Tab-separated table of C-alpha atoms in Angstrom:
chain	number	residue	atom	x	y	z
A	1	THR	CA	41.335	99.985	40.040
A	2	SER	CA	45.288	99.063	39.394
A	3	ALA	CA	45.419	96.335	36.107
A	4	ALA	CA	47.116	93.795	39.043
A	5	SER	CA	42.900	94.199	41.238
A	6	VAL	CA	41.485	93.793	37.246
A	7	PRO	CA	40.239	89.288	36.550
A	8	VAL	CA	41.888	87.865	33.697
A	9	ALA	CA	40.008	85.552	31.414
A	10	ARG	CA	42.358	82.107	31.307
A	11	LYS	CA	42.839	79.521	29.011
A	12	SER	CA	41.365	75.862	29.443
A	13	SER	CA	44.217	73.464	31.238
A	14	LEU	CA	42.688	70.686	29.449
A	15	PRO	CA	44.217	70.195	26.076
A	16	LEU	CA	42.247	70.121	22.701
A	17	ALA	CA	42.755	66.232	22.270
A	18	LEU	CA	41.369	65.682	25.109
A	19	LEU	CA	38.710	67.641	25.084
A	20	VAL	CA	37.888	66.056	21.615
A	21	GLY	CA	38.442	62.434	23.326
A	22	PHE	CA	35.172	63.811	25.920
A	23	ALA	CA	32.600	65.155	23.496
A	24	SER	CA	33.110	61.686	21.775
A	25	ILE	CA	32.347	58.927	24.602
A	26	ALA	CA	29.402	61.573	25.485
A	27	VAL	CA	28.155	60.841	21.530
A	28	SER	CA	28.843	57.803	21.646
A	29	ALA	CA	26.781	57.283	25.372
A	30	GLY	CA	24.195	59.327	23.629
A	31	LEU	CA	23.879	56.565	20.597
A	32	VAL	CA	23.672	53.600	23.420
A	33	LEU	CA	20.861	54.822	25.036
A	34	VAL	CA	18.922	55.571	22.077
A	35	VAL	CA	19.354	52.400	20.703
A	36	MET	CA	19.018	51.154	24.004
A	37	ARG	CA	15.669	52.284	24.211
A	38	ARG	CA	14.768	51.441	20.718
A	39	GLY	CA	15.190	47.779	22.150
A	40	GLU	CA	12.432	48.940	24.990
A	41	PRO	CA	8.843	47.393	24.196
A	42	THR	CA	6.706	49.552	23.535
A	43	ALA	CA	3.720	50.321	25.907
A	44	LYS	CA	0.461	47.649	25.102
A	45	SER	CA	-2.465	50.019	23.510
A	46	THR	CA	-5.379	49.323	26.193
A	47	GLU	CA	-7.918	49.216	23.368
A	48	PRO	CA	-8.652	45.094	22.467
A	49	ALA	CA	-6.921	43.627	18.954
A	50	LYS	CA	-9.050	43.481	16.231
A	51	ALA	CA	-8.785	40.131	14.818
A	52	ALA	CA	-7.827	39.933	11.458
A	53	PRO	CA	-10.054	38.414	8.759
A	54	VAL	CA	-9.811	34.500	8.479
A	55	ALA	CA	-9.475	34.308	4.404
A	56	GLU	CA	-11.924	31.179	2.626
A	57	LYS	CA	-9.717	28.407	2.797
A	58	PRO	CA	-11.158	27.058	-0.804
A	59	ALA	CA	-13.052	23.767	-0.963
A	60	ALA	CA	-10.775	20.786	-1.563
A	61	LYS	CA	-10.896	19.589	-4.759
A	62	PRO	CA	-11.454	15.597	-5.695
A	63	ALA	CA	-7.396	13.581	-6.679
A	64	ARG	CA	-7.660	13.131	-9.938
A	65	LEU	CA	-8.799	9.162	-10.415
A	66	ALA	CA	-6.151	7.458	-12.570
A	67	ASP	CA	-8.179	6.085	-16.576
A	68	LYS	CA	-6.127	3.078	-15.731
A	69	SER	CA	-7.054	2.680	-12.044
A	70	VAL	CA	-8.391	-1.139	-10.622
A	71	ALA	CA	-9.696	-2.761	-7.377
A	72	VAL	CA	-10.574	-6.257	-7.110
A	73	LEU	CA	-12.689	-6.669	-5.059
A	74	PRO	CA	-12.639	-9.903	-3.154
A	75	PHE	CA	-13.844	-13.515	-5.267
A	76	THR	CA	-16.525	-14.606	-3.787
A	77	ASN	CA	-16.976	-18.160	-2.698
A	78	MET	CA	-19.679	-19.946	-4.733
A	79	SER	CA	-18.617	-23.788	-3.701
A	80	GLU	CA	-21.343	-25.723	-1.705
A	81	ASP	CA	-18.152	-26.349	0.708
A	82	LYS	CA	-17.864	-22.839	2.565
A	83	ASP	CA	-14.765	-24.523	3.800
A	84	SER	CA	-13.851	-23.812	0.564
A	85	GLY	CA	-13.354	-20.140	0.713
A	86	TYR	CA	-9.596	-20.319	0.947
A	87	PHE	CA	-9.870	-21.094	-2.619
A	88	ALA	CA	-11.093	-17.752	-4.173
A	89	ASP	CA	-9.074	-15.803	-1.752
A	90	GLY	CA	-5.890	-18.159	-3.809
A	91	VAL	CA	-7.641	-17.264	-7.067
A	92	HIS	CA	-8.731	-13.614	-6.338
A	93	GLU	CA	-4.697	-12.842	-4.672
A	94	ASP	CA	-2.894	-14.333	-7.810
A	95	VAL	CA	-5.606	-12.403	-10.274
A	96	LEU	CA	-4.404	-9.371	-8.246
A	97	THR	CA	-1.057	-10.187	-8.290
A	98	ASN	CA	-0.989	-10.288	-11.996
A	99	LEU	CA	-2.135	-7.112	-12.597
A	100	ALA	CA	-0.389	-5.048	-9.989
A	101	LEU	CA	3.021	-6.308	-12.278
A	102	ILE	CA	1.333	-4.692	-15.709
A	103	ARG	CA	2.933	-1.419	-15.585
A	104	GLU	CA	0.334	0.753	-17.085
A	105	LEU	CA	-1.848	-0.105	-14.185
A	106	ARG	CA	-2.410	0.881	-10.919
A	107	VAL	CA	-3.829	-1.809	-8.459
A	108	VAL	CA	-5.157	-1.582	-5.057
A	109	SER	CA	-3.174	-3.540	-2.218
A	110	ARG	CA	-5.115	-6.872	-1.839
A	111	THR	CA	-4.930	-5.629	2.388
A	112	SER	CA	-7.230	-2.151	1.416
A	113	VAL	CA	-9.650	-4.114	-0.665
A	114	MET	CA	-10.452	-7.197	1.793
A	115	GLN	CA	-12.249	-5.180	4.147
A	116	TYR	CA	-14.776	-5.026	1.014
A	117	ARG	CA	-15.732	-8.897	1.049
A	118	GLY	CA	-19.312	-8.964	1.042
A	119	THR	CA	-20.180	-4.943	1.169
A	120	SER	CA	-23.698	-3.331	0.028
A	121	LYS	CA	-21.802	-0.251	-1.375
A	122	THR	CA	-22.907	1.273	-4.405
A	123	MET	CA	-19.645	0.727	-7.755
A	124	LYS	CA	-20.073	4.359	-7.408
A	125	GLN	CA	-19.280	4.549	-3.324
A	126	LEU	CA	-16.649	2.328	-3.901
A	127	GLY	CA	-14.831	3.887	-6.606
A	128	GLU	CA	-14.629	6.954	-5.110
A	129	GLU	CA	-13.711	5.603	-1.375
A	130	LEU	CA	-10.652	3.725	-3.159
A	131	GLY	CA	-9.873	6.152	-5.388
A	132	VAL	CA	-10.281	3.903	-8.826
A	133	THR	CA	-11.749	4.758	-12.123
A	134	TYR	CA	-12.364	0.551	-12.400
A	135	VAL	CA	-13.742	-2.211	-9.772
A	136	LEU	CA	-13.210	-5.894	-11.356
A	137	GLU	CA	-15.624	-8.352	-8.825
A	138	GLY	CA	-15.626	-12.388	-9.507
A	139	SER	CA	-16.604	-15.620	-8.036
A	140	VAL	CA	-15.694	-19.132	-7.809
A	141	ARG	CA	-17.603	-22.251	-7.565
A	142	ARG	CA	-15.343	-25.102	-7.227
A	143	VAL	CA	-16.550	-28.625	-7.402
A	144	GLY	CA	-14.617	-31.922	-7.472
A	145	ASN	CA	-11.942	-31.423	-10.336
A	146	LYS	CA	-14.255	-28.842	-11.817
A	147	VAL	CA	-13.674	-25.205	-11.608
A	148	ARG	CA	-15.745	-22.072	-12.578
A	149	VAL	CA	-14.383	-18.135	-12.348
A	150	THR	CA	-15.668	-15.691	-13.381
A	151	GLY	CA	-15.177	-11.529	-13.177
A	152	GLN	CA	-16.354	-8.576	-14.525
A	153	LEU	CA	-14.907	-4.850	-14.709
A	154	ILE	CA	-17.005	-2.307	-14.207
A	155	HIS	CA	-16.442	1.066	-14.988
A	156	ALA	CA	-16.577	2.236	-10.901
A	157	ALA	CA	-18.872	5.787	-11.889
A	158	SER	CA	-21.239	4.584	-14.304
A	159	ASP	CA	-21.795	0.888	-12.595
A	160	GLU	CA	-21.265	-0.034	-16.340
A	161	HIS	CA	-20.299	-3.205	-17.542
A	162	VAL	CA	-17.176	-3.160	-19.890
A	163	TRP	CA	-15.700	-6.013	-19.997
A	164	ALA	CA	-16.990	-9.834	-18.353
A	165	GLN	CA	-16.745	-13.589	-18.928
A	166	THR	CA	-17.375	-17.385	-17.417
A	167	TYR	CA	-14.566	-19.936	-17.062
A	168	ASP	CA	-15.400	-23.551	-17.390
A	169	ARG	CA	-12.057	-25.056	-17.473
A	170	ASP	CA	-10.490	-28.094	-15.236
A	171	LEU	CA	-8.920	-27.564	-12.073
A	172	THR	CA	-5.914	-27.745	-13.515
A	173	ASP	CA	-6.424	-24.885	-16.228
A	174	ILE	CA	-6.948	-22.707	-13.501
A	175	PHE	CA	-3.625	-21.074	-14.161
A	176	ALA	CA	-4.870	-20.240	-17.394
A	177	ILE	CA	-8.049	-19.105	-16.453
A	178	GLN	CA	-5.643	-16.557	-14.225
A	179	SER	CA	-3.499	-15.585	-16.797
A	180	GLU	CA	-6.235	-14.641	-19.315
A	181	ILE	CA	-8.158	-13.182	-17.049
A	182	SER	CA	-5.551	-10.620	-16.845
A	183	GLN	CA	-5.089	-10.601	-19.994
A	184	GLN	CA	-7.837	-9.791	-20.759
A	185	ILE	CA	-8.488	-6.873	-18.277
A	186	ALA	CA	-5.519	-5.378	-19.767
A	187	LYS	CA	-6.526	-5.200	-23.428
A	188	ALA	CA	-10.417	-3.499	-21.895
A	189	LEU	CA	-8.521	-0.627	-19.800
A	190	SER	CA	-5.731	-0.518	-23.303
A	191	ALA	CA	-3.099	-1.290	-21.286
A	192	ALA	CA	-0.285	-1.633	-23.531
A	193	LEU	CA	2.125	-5.190	-22.230
A	194	SER	CA	5.401	-4.641	-22.232
A	195	PRO	CA	6.705	-7.306	-23.964
A	196	GLN	CA	8.098	-9.041	-21.077
A	197	GLU	CA	5.099	-8.524	-19.078
A	198	LYS	CA	2.783	-10.507	-22.603
A	199	THR	CA	5.781	-13.495	-21.798
A	200	ARG	CA	4.725	-13.947	-18.251
A	201	LEU	CA	1.467	-13.592	-18.735
A	202	GLU	CA	0.921	-16.603	-21.459
A	203	HIS	CA	3.530	-18.420	-19.882
A	204	VAL	CA	0.981	-21.100	-18.005
A	205	THR	CA	2.628	-22.749	-15.226
A	206	SER	CA	1.613	-26.250	-15.086
A	207	VAL	CA	1.302	-27.421	-10.891
A	208	ASN	CA	-0.159	-30.611	-9.446
A	209	PRO	CA	-3.546	-29.468	-8.654
A	210	GLU	CA	-3.283	-30.923	-5.399
A	211	ALA	CA	-0.209	-29.122	-4.914
A	212	TYR	CA	-1.195	-25.986	-5.610
A	213	ASP	CA	-4.444	-26.602	-2.907
A	214	LEU	CA	-2.236	-27.257	-0.665
A	215	LEU	CA	-0.212	-24.289	-0.969
A	216	LEU	CA	-3.552	-22.304	-0.534
A	217	ARG	CA	-4.583	-24.095	2.591
A	218	ALA	CA	-1.651	-23.194	3.906
A	219	ARG	CA	-1.054	-19.288	2.709
A	220	GLN	CA	-5.026	-19.371	4.877
A	221	ILE	CA	-3.931	-20.555	7.794
A	222	ASP	CA	-0.489	-17.828	7.332
A	223	ARG	CA	-3.150	-14.597	6.671
A	224	ILE	CA	-5.806	-15.819	9.795
A	225	GLY	CA	-3.763	-17.256	11.953
A	226	ASN	CA	-1.321	-16.236	14.982
A	227	ASP	CA	1.939	-18.060	14.228
A	228	THR	CA	1.593	-20.332	16.677
A	229	ARG	CA	3.346	-23.945	17.077
A	230	GLN	CA	0.000	-25.765	15.986
A	231	GLU	CA	-0.435	-23.552	13.424
A	232	LEU	CA	2.902	-22.949	11.609
A	233	LEU	CA	3.957	-27.508	11.940
A	234	THR	CA	0.375	-27.385	10.221
A	235	GLN	CA	1.748	-25.481	7.487
A	236	GLU	CA	5.025	-26.895	7.192
A	237	ALA	CA	3.326	-30.505	7.139
A	238	MET	CA	1.356	-29.226	4.058
A	239	LEU	CA	4.067	-27.714	2.109
A	240	GLN	CA	6.602	-30.789	2.748
A	241	LYS	CA	3.945	-32.445	0.597
A	242	ALA	CA	3.261	-29.777	-2.053
A	243	VAL	CA	6.981	-30.253	-2.725
A	244	THR	CA	6.910	-34.089	-2.468
A	245	LEU	CA	4.515	-33.998	-5.404
A	246	ASP	CA	4.966	-32.083	-7.027
A	247	PRO	CA	8.953	-30.840	-7.190
A	248	ALA	CA	9.486	-27.755	-9.032
A	249	TYR	CA	6.563	-25.806	-7.328
A	250	ALA	CA	8.906	-22.657	-6.353
A	251	SER	CA	6.515	-21.368	-4.709
A	252	ALA	CA	5.655	-23.951	-2.753
A	253	TRP	CA	9.647	-25.036	-1.540
A	254	ALA	CA	9.156	-20.609	-1.370
A	255	ALA	CA	6.605	-20.601	1.422
A	256	LEU	CA	8.233	-23.623	2.724
A	257	SER	CA	11.377	-21.841	3.362
A	258	TRP	CA	9.304	-19.078	4.919
A	259	VAL	CA	7.534	-21.485	7.668
A	260	HIS	CA	10.916	-22.859	8.261
A	261	SER	CA	11.984	-18.969	9.086
A	262	GLN	CA	8.590	-18.742	11.226
A	263	ILE	CA	9.247	-21.516	13.746
A	264	ILE	CA	12.992	-20.168	14.265
A	265	PHE	CA	12.216	-16.807	14.497
A	266	ASN	CA	9.356	-17.591	17.507
A	267	GLY	CA	11.075	-19.773	19.222
A	268	VAL	CA	9.978	-23.112	18.010
A	269	ASP	CA	12.656	-24.891	16.894
A	270	ALA	CA	16.140	-23.211	16.499
A	271	SER	CA	17.934	-25.817	16.094
A	272	ASP	CA	21.048	-26.046	13.401
A	273	ALA	CA	18.850	-28.995	11.603
A	274	ARG	CA	15.974	-26.186	11.173
A	275	MET	CA	18.122	-23.523	10.003
A	276	ALA	CA	19.548	-26.203	7.391
A	277	LYS	CA	15.841	-26.826	6.412
A	278	ALA	CA	15.053	-23.061	5.556
Protein backbone atom coordinates (compact mmCIF):
# COMPACT_ATOMS: atom_id res chain seq x y z
CA THR A 1 0.00 0.00 0.00
CA SER A 2 1.32 3.39 -0.88
CA ALA A 3 2.06 5.92 1.81
CA ALA A 4 -0.59 8.25 0.38
CA SER A 5 -3.32 5.73 1.14
CA VAL A 6 -2.45 5.31 4.83
CA PRO A 7 -4.80 7.40 7.02
CA VAL A 8 -3.00 9.97 9.07
CA ALA A 9 -4.33 11.13 12.50
CA ARG A 10 -5.49 14.76 12.29
CA LYS A 11 -5.17 17.37 15.03
CA SER A 12 -8.28 18.98 16.33
CA SER A 13 -9.06 22.21 14.67
CA LEU A 14 -10.41 23.68 18.01
CA PRO A 15 -7.87 25.74 19.89
CA LEU A 16 -6.94 24.73 23.49
CA ALA A 17 -8.54 27.83 25.05
CA LEU A 18 -11.90 26.95 23.51
CA LEU A 19 -11.71 23.39 24.79
CA VAL A 20 -10.97 24.64 28.26
CA GLY A 21 -13.98 26.97 28.02
CA PHE A 22 -16.29 24.10 27.05
CA ALA A 23 -14.96 22.07 29.96
CA SER A 24 -15.63 24.94 32.39
CA ILE A 25 -19.19 25.29 31.13
CA ALA A 26 -19.79 21.58 31.60
CA VAL A 27 -18.47 21.65 35.15
CA SER A 28 -20.58 24.70 35.98
CA ALA A 29 -23.69 23.06 34.58
CA GLY A 30 -23.00 20.02 36.68
CA LEU A 31 -22.71 22.12 39.83
CA VAL A 32 -25.99 23.86 39.05
CA LEU A 33 -27.76 20.53 38.69
CA VAL A 34 -26.35 19.34 42.01
CA VAL A 35 -27.49 22.49 43.78
CA MET A 36 -30.94 22.28 42.20
CA ARG A 37 -31.30 18.67 43.27
CA ARG A 38 -30.32 19.56 46.82
CA GLY A 39 -33.04 22.24 46.85
CA GLU A 40 -35.75 19.78 45.81
CA PRO A 41 -37.91 18.38 48.63
CA THR A 42 -37.04 14.87 49.57
CA ALA A 43 -39.61 12.15 49.41
CA LYS A 44 -41.73 11.96 52.54
CA SER A 45 -41.50 8.89 54.64
CA THR A 46 -44.55 6.70 54.60
CA GLU A 47 -44.06 5.95 58.30
CA PRO A 48 -46.13 8.12 60.67
CA ALA A 49 -44.08 10.75 62.45
CA LYS A 50 -43.57 10.10 66.11
CA ALA A 51 -44.75 12.88 68.35
CA ALA A 52 -41.97 14.47 70.36
CA PRO A 53 -42.40 13.97 74.07
CA VAL A 54 -44.02 17.02 75.67
CA ALA A 55 -42.16 18.28 78.68
CA GLU A 56 -44.38 18.81 81.67
CA LYS A 57 -44.74 22.46 82.62
CA PRO A 58 -43.65 23.27 86.12
CA ALA A 59 -46.46 24.29 88.41
CA ALA A 60 -46.97 28.04 88.47
CA LYS A 61 -45.62 29.61 91.58
CA PRO A 62 -47.93 32.03 93.38
CA ALA A 63 -46.85 35.65 93.20
CA ARG A 64 -44.96 36.72 96.29
CA LEU A 65 -47.09 38.97 98.39
CA ALA A 66 -45.56 42.29 99.34
CA ASP A 67 -45.20 42.70 103.09
CA LYS A 68 -46.70 46.20 102.90
CA SER A 69 -49.58 45.51 100.55
CA VAL A 70 -53.11 46.31 101.70
CA ALA A 71 -56.66 46.23 100.37
CA VAL A 72 -59.16 48.67 101.89
CA LEU A 73 -62.59 47.05 101.70
CA PRO A 74 -65.69 49.24 101.31
CA PHE A 75 -66.73 50.60 104.70
CA THR A 76 -70.02 49.29 106.05
CA ASN A 77 -72.76 51.88 106.57
CA MET A 78 -74.00 51.37 110.13
CA SER A 79 -76.24 54.45 110.19
CA GLU A 80 -79.95 54.04 110.78
CA ASP A 81 -80.53 56.08 107.64
CA LYS A 82 -79.57 53.56 104.97
CA ASP A 83 -79.66 56.30 102.34
CA SER A 84 -76.54 57.76 103.94
CA GLY A 85 -74.36 55.05 102.41
CA TYR A 86 -72.77 57.79 100.32
CA PHE A 87 -71.14 59.11 103.50
CA ALA A 88 -69.50 55.77 104.34
CA ASP A 89 -68.33 55.48 100.72
CA GLY A 90 -66.85 58.96 100.93
CA VAL A 91 -64.90 58.19 104.11
CA HIS A 92 -63.70 54.92 102.55
CA GLU A 93 -62.48 56.69 99.42
CA ASP A 94 -60.62 59.36 101.40
CA VAL A 95 -58.87 56.81 103.64
CA LEU A 96 -57.89 54.71 100.63
CA THR A 97 -56.51 57.79 98.86
CA ASN A 98 -54.47 58.80 101.91
CA LEU A 99 -52.91 55.34 102.13
CA ALA A 100 -52.24 55.16 98.38
CA LEU A 101 -50.13 58.32 98.62
CA ILE A 102 -47.73 56.68 101.10
CA ARG A 103 -44.78 55.62 98.99
CA GLU A 104 -43.88 52.41 100.84
CA LEU A 105 -47.40 50.98 100.74
CA ARG A 106 -48.97 49.12 97.84
CA VAL A 107 -52.70 49.78 97.94
CA VAL A 108 -55.25 48.00 95.75
CA SER A 109 -57.40 50.37 93.69
CA ARG A 110 -60.91 51.34 94.71
CA THR A 111 -62.34 49.78 91.54
CA SER A 112 -60.89 46.38 92.46
CA VAL A 113 -62.17 46.34 96.04
CA MET A 114 -65.72 47.63 95.43
CA GLN A 115 -66.84 44.22 94.14
CA TYR A 116 -66.21 42.81 97.62
CA ARG A 117 -68.81 44.95 99.34
CA GLY A 118 -70.68 42.72 101.78
CA THR A 119 -68.62 39.68 100.78
CA SER A 120 -68.76 36.47 102.81
CA LYS A 121 -65.33 35.31 101.67
CA THR A 122 -62.66 34.59 104.25
CA MET A 123 -59.73 36.92 104.83
CA LYS A 124 -57.42 34.31 103.37
CA GLN A 125 -59.48 34.17 100.17
CA LEU A 126 -59.54 37.96 99.92
CA GLY A 127 -55.79 38.16 100.41
CA GLU A 128 -55.15 35.58 97.71
CA GLU A 129 -57.60 37.07 95.20
CA LEU A 130 -56.43 40.65 95.69
CA GLY A 131 -52.77 39.71 96.06
CA VAL A 132 -52.24 41.47 99.38
CA THR A 133 -50.85 40.65 102.79
CA TYR A 134 -53.25 42.83 104.78
CA VAL A 135 -56.91 43.76 104.59
CA LEU A 136 -58.43 46.87 106.18
CA GLU A 137 -62.13 46.80 106.90
CA GLY A 138 -64.22 49.40 108.68
CA SER A 139 -67.62 50.87 109.34
CA VAL A 140 -69.19 54.32 109.64
CA ARG A 141 -72.12 55.31 111.81
CA ARG A 142 -73.47 58.83 111.59
CA VAL A 143 -76.07 60.34 113.91
CA GLY A 144 -76.70 64.04 113.44
CA ASN A 145 -73.39 65.83 113.91
CA LYS A 146 -71.78 62.82 115.58
CA VAL A 147 -69.86 60.13 113.74
CA ARG A 148 -68.29 56.83 114.74
CA VAL A 149 -65.65 55.28 112.50
CA THR A 150 -64.12 51.88 113.23
CA GLY A 151 -61.19 50.30 111.48
CA GLN A 152 -59.34 47.02 111.81
CA LEU A 153 -56.26 45.85 109.99
CA ILE A 154 -56.07 42.08 109.51
CA HIS A 155 -53.25 39.82 108.37
CA ALA A 156 -55.08 37.93 105.63
CA ALA A 157 -53.25 34.59 105.75
CA SER A 158 -53.56 34.14 109.52
CA ASP A 159 -56.78 36.16 110.06
CA GLU A 160 -55.07 37.91 112.98
CA HIS A 161 -55.83 41.50 113.95
CA VAL A 162 -52.80 43.74 113.63
CA TRP A 163 -54.53 46.97 114.61
CA ALA A 164 -58.05 48.08 115.55
CA GLN A 165 -59.51 51.37 116.68
CA THR A 166 -62.85 53.11 117.18
CA TYR A 167 -63.24 56.86 116.80
CA ASP A 168 -66.20 58.72 118.29
CA ARG A 169 -66.01 62.33 117.20
CA ASP A 170 -67.96 65.32 116.01
CA LEU A 171 -68.62 65.41 112.29
CA THR A 172 -66.23 68.36 112.07
CA ASP A 173 -63.42 65.97 113.03
CA ILE A 174 -63.96 63.59 110.11
CA PHE A 175 -60.73 64.65 108.39
CA ALA A 176 -58.77 64.20 111.62
CA ILE A 177 -60.16 60.66 111.86
CA GLN A 178 -59.13 59.85 108.29
CA SER A 179 -55.66 61.24 108.96
CA GLU A 180 -55.24 59.23 112.17
CA ILE A 181 -56.37 55.99 110.52
CA SER A 182 -53.83 56.45 107.72
CA GLN A 183 -51.00 57.19 110.14
CA GLN A 184 -51.87 54.23 112.36
CA ILE A 185 -51.96 51.85 109.39
CA ALA A 186 -48.56 53.09 108.20
CA LYS A 187 -47.18 52.62 111.71
CA ALA A 188 -48.63 49.10 112.03
CA LEU A 189 -47.03 48.10 108.71
CA SER A 190 -43.75 49.83 109.64
CA ALA A 191 -43.97 52.02 106.58
CA ALA A 192 -41.56 54.92 106.94
CA LEU A 193 -43.23 58.21 106.12
CA SER A 194 -41.21 60.81 104.28
CA PRO A 195 -41.25 64.32 105.80
CA GLN A 196 -43.63 65.43 103.04
CA GLU A 197 -45.99 62.50 103.63
CA LYS A 198 -45.93 63.04 107.37
CA THR A 199 -46.71 66.75 106.97
CA ARG A 200 -49.57 66.04 104.57
CA LEU A 201 -51.17 63.44 106.82
CA GLU A 202 -50.80 65.54 109.95
CA HIS A 203 -52.31 68.58 108.27
CA VAL A 204 -56.02 68.44 109.02
CA THR A 205 -58.22 70.39 106.64
CA SER A 206 -60.91 72.54 108.16
CA VAL A 207 -64.05 72.19 106.05
CA ASN A 208 -67.64 73.17 106.61
CA PRO A 209 -69.40 69.84 107.46
CA GLU A 210 -72.41 70.64 105.29
CA ALA A 211 -70.14 71.48 102.35
CA TYR A 212 -68.34 68.15 102.80
CA ASP A 213 -71.66 66.32 102.88
CA LEU A 214 -72.75 68.01 99.64
CA LEU A 215 -69.48 67.03 97.97
CA LEU A 216 -69.97 63.39 98.95
CA ARG A 217 -73.55 63.41 97.65
CA ALA A 218 -72.39 64.85 94.31
CA ARG A 219 -69.62 62.23 94.07
CA GLN A 220 -72.13 59.45 94.63
CA ILE A 221 -74.37 60.69 91.82
CA ASP A 222 -71.34 60.76 89.54
CA ARG A 223 -70.38 57.18 90.49
CA ILE A 224 -73.73 55.50 90.01
CA GLY A 225 -75.35 57.83 87.46
CA ASN A 226 -75.27 58.04 83.68
CA ASP A 227 -74.43 61.74 83.23
CA THR A 228 -77.99 62.64 82.30
CA ARG A 229 -79.00 66.29 82.12
CA GLN A 230 -80.86 66.10 85.43
CA GLU A 231 -77.97 64.34 87.20
CA LEU A 232 -75.42 66.86 86.00
CA LEU A 233 -77.57 69.85 86.94
CA THR A 234 -78.24 68.33 90.37
CA GLN A 235 -74.51 67.89 90.95
CA GLU A 236 -73.93 71.47 89.84
CA ALA A 237 -76.47 72.80 92.33
CA MET A 238 -74.99 70.76 95.19
CA LEU A 239 -71.41 71.80 94.49
CA GLN A 240 -72.33 75.42 93.93
CA LYS A 241 -73.92 75.42 97.36
CA ALA A 242 -70.83 73.73 98.82
CA VAL A 243 -68.44 76.43 97.58
CA THR A 244 -70.86 79.11 98.73
CA LEU A 245 -70.83 77.62 102.25
CA ASP A 246 -67.05 77.19 102.18
CA PRO A 247 -65.34 79.40 99.54
CA ALA A 248 -61.92 77.92 100.39
CA TYR A 249 -62.98 74.30 99.80
CA ALA A 250 -60.63 73.38 96.95
CA SER A 251 -62.01 69.84 96.40
CA ALA A 252 -65.51 71.21 95.92
CA TRP A 253 -64.26 73.79 93.42
CA ALA A 254 -62.42 71.06 91.49
CA ALA A 255 -65.53 68.87 91.42
CA LEU A 256 -67.67 71.81 90.27
CA SER A 257 -65.26 72.54 87.41
CA TRP A 258 -65.48 68.87 86.39
CA VAL A 259 -69.28 69.00 86.35
CA HIS A 260 -69.27 72.14 84.18
CA SER A 261 -66.94 70.33 81.78
CA GLN A 262 -69.23 67.29 81.70
CA ILE A 263 -72.22 69.53 80.98
CA ILE A 264 -70.35 70.87 77.95
CA PHE A 265 -69.06 67.46 76.84
CA ASN A 266 -72.51 65.84 77.01
CA GLY A 267 -74.11 68.63 74.97
CA VAL A 268 -76.32 69.89 77.78
CA ASP A 269 -74.93 73.42 77.55
CA ALA A 270 -71.99 74.38 75.38
CA SER A 271 -72.32 78.16 75.68
CA ASP A 272 -69.41 80.55 76.22
CA ALA A 273 -70.80 81.34 79.68
CA ARG A 274 -70.63 77.65 80.64
CA MET A 275 -67.10 77.41 79.29
CA ALA A 276 -66.12 80.41 81.43
CA LYS A 277 -67.57 78.70 84.51
CA ALA A 278 -65.62 75.52 83.76
